[in-house]
Amino acid sequence: FQSDLIPFLSWNLFLGRLEREAVPLFKILRQKYKSSIDRESLFDE
């Protein structure tokens, strides 16, 4: 039981950190490419 739980918890911690770091990057990229994104209506759906 314990040996299966450790990799699972490690993976969840990794995903949590990845999410925290991805949000600011996503916002930066969205701002940088705002003019292109605004031209594409699919991004607003």
Backbone as JSON Lines, residues from 0, in Angstrom:
{"i":0,"aa":"F","n":[0.84,-1.21,0.0],"ca":[0.0,0.0,0.0],"c":[0.87,1.25,0.0]}
{"i":1,"aa":"Q","n":[1.78,1.32,0.92],"ca":[2.59,2.52,1.06],"c":[3.47,2.75,-0.17]}
{"i":2,"aa":"S","n":[4.0,1.68,-0.75],"ca":[4.87,1.86,-1.91],"c":[4.1,2.36,-3.14]}
{"i":3,"aa":"D","n":[2.81,2.04,-3.24],"ca":[2.0,2.55,-4.34],"c":[1.57,4.0,-4.12]}
{"i":4,"aa":"L","n":[1.47,4.39,-2.89],"ca":[0.98,5.73,-2.56],"c":[2.03,6.81,-2.83]}
{"i":5,"aa":"I","n":[3.29,6.51,-2.6],"ca":[4.36,7.51,-2.76],"c":[4.45,8.02,-4.21]}
{"i":6,"aa":"P","n":[4.53,7.15,-5.22],"ca":[4.57,7.68,-6.59],"c":[3.31,8.47,-6.96]}
{"i":7,"aa":"F","n":[2.18,8.03,-6.47],"ca":[0.92,8.74,-6.75],"c":[0.96,10.15,-6.18]}
{"i":8,"aa":"L","n":[1.41,10.29,-4.94],"ca":[1.5,11.61,-4.31],"c":[2.54,12.47,-5.01]}
{"i":9,"aa":"S","n":[3.65,11.89,-5.39],"ca":[4.69,12.64,-6.09],"c":[4.15,13.18,-7.42]}
{"i":10,"aa":"W","n":[3.41,12.35,-8.13],"ca":[2.83,12.76,-9.41],"c":[1.84,13.9,-9.21]}
{"i":11,"aa":"N","n":[1.02,13.83,-8.17],"ca":[0.04,14.89,-7.9],"c":[0.74,16.2,-7.55]}
{"i":12,"aa":"L","n":[1.82,16.12,-6.79],"ca":[2.58,17.34,-6.47],"c":[3.19,17.94,-7.73]}
{"i":13,"aa":"F","n":[3.7,17.09,-8.6],"ca":[4.27,17.55,-9.87],"c":[3.21,18.25,-10.72]}
{"i":14,"aa":"L","n":[2.03,17.65,-10.83],"ca":[0.96,18.26,-11.62],"c":[0.51,19.59,-11.03]}
{"i":15,"aa":"G","n":[0.45,19.68,-9.71],"ca":[0.08,20.93,-9.06],"c":[1.07,22.03,-9.37]}
{"i":16,"aa":"R","n":[2.35,21.69,-9.33],"ca":[3.38,22.68,-9.63],"c":[3.32,23.09,-11.1]}
{"i":17,"aa":"L","n":[3.11,22.12,-11.96],"ca":[3.01,22.4,-13.39],"c":[1.85,23.36,-13.67]}
{"i":18,"aa":"E","n":[0.72,23.14,-13.03],"ca":[-0.44,24.03,-13.21],"c":[-0.12,25.44,-12.75]}
{"i":19,"aa":"R","n":[0.53,25.58,-11.6],"ca":[0.86,26.91,-11.07],"c":[1.78,27.66,-12.02]}
{"i":20,"aa":"E","n":[2.73,26.95,-12.63],"ca":[3.68,27.6,-13.52],"c":[3.09,27.85,-14.91]}
{"i":21,"aa":"A","n":[2.11,27.06,-15.3],"ca":[1.55,27.18,-16.64],"c":[0.62,28.39,-16.77]}
{"i":22,"aa":"V","n":[-0.07,28.74,-15.71],"ca":[-1.03,29.84,-15.78],"c":[-0.34,31.17,-16.11]}
{"i":23,"aa":"P","n":[0.73,31.55,-15.41],"ca":[1.39,32.81,-15.79],"c":[1.95,32.78,-17.21]}
{"i":24,"aa":"L","n":[2.5,31.64,-17.61],"ca":[3.03,31.52,-18.97],"c":[1.91,31.67,-20.0]}
{"i":25,"aa":"F","n":[0.78,31.04,-19.74],"ca":[-0.37,31.15,-20.64],"c":[-0.81,32.6,-20.77]}
{"i":26,"aa":"K","n":[-0.85,33.33,-19.66],"ca":[-1.26,34.74,-19.7],"c":[-0.28,35.58,-20.5]}
{"i":27,"aa":"I","n":[1.02,35.31,-20.33],"ca":[2.05,36.05,-21.07],"c":[1.91,35.79,-22.57]}
{"i":28,"aa":"L","n":[1.76,34.52,-22.93],"ca":[1.64,34.19,-24.35],"c":[0.36,34.75,-24.95]}
{"i":29,"aa":"R","n":[-0.71,34.73,-24.19],"ca":[-1.98,35.27,-24.68],"c":[-1.87,36.78,-24.92]}
{"i":30,"aa":"Q","n":[-1.16,37.48,-24.04],"ca":[-0.97,38.92,-24.22],"c":[-0.06,39.19,-25.43]}
{"i":31,"aa":"K","n":[1.01,38.4,-25.55],"ca":[1.96,38.59,-26.64],"c":[1.3,38.4,-28.01]}
{"i":32,"aa":"Y","n":[0.42,37.41,-28.11],"ca":[-0.21,37.1,-29.39],"c":[-1.66,37.58,-29.45]}
{"i":33,"aa":"K","n":[-1.97,38.61,-28.67],"ca":[-3.34,39.12,-28.57],"c":[-3.91,39.52,-29.93]}
{"i":34,"aa":"S","n":[-3.14,40.19,-30.75],"ca":[-3.68,40.64,-32.04],"c":[-4.05,39.45,-32.93]}
{"i":35,"aa":"S","n":[-3.26,38.4,-32.9],"ca":[-3.58,37.2,-33.68],"c":[-4.78,36.47,-33.1]}
{"i":36,"aa":"I","n":[-4.84,36.39,-31.79],"ca":[-5.95,35.7,-31.12],"c":[-7.26,36.44,-31.38]}
{"i":37,"aa":"D","n":[-7.21,37.77,-31.36],"ca":[-8.42,38.56,-31.59],"c":[-8.99,38.34,-33.0]}
{"i":38,"aa":"R","n":[-8.12,38.04,-33.95],"ca":[-8.59,37.81,-35.33],"c":[-9.28,36.45,-35.47]}
{"i":39,"aa":"E","n":[-8.95,35.52,-34.59],"ca":[-9.49,34.15,-34.7],"c":[-10.68,34.0,-33.76]}
{"i":40,"aa":"S","n":[-11.87,33.85,-34.33],"ca":[-13.09,33.8,-33.52],"c":[-13.21,32.51,-32.69]}
{"i":41,"aa":"L","n":[-12.52,31.45,-33.07],"ca":[-12.61,30.19,-32.32],"c":[-12.1,30.31,-30.89]}
{"i":42,"aa":"F","n":[-11.2,31.25,-30.63],"ca":[-10.67,31.42,-29.28],"c":[-11.69,31.98,-28.31]}
{"i":43,"aa":"D","n":[-12.74,32.58,-28.82],"ca":[-13.75,33.18,-27.95],"c":[-14.88,32.23,-27.61]}
{"i":44,"aa":"E","n":[-14.9,31.06,-28.19],"ca":[-16.0,30.11,-27.94],"c":[-15.84,29.41,-26.61]}
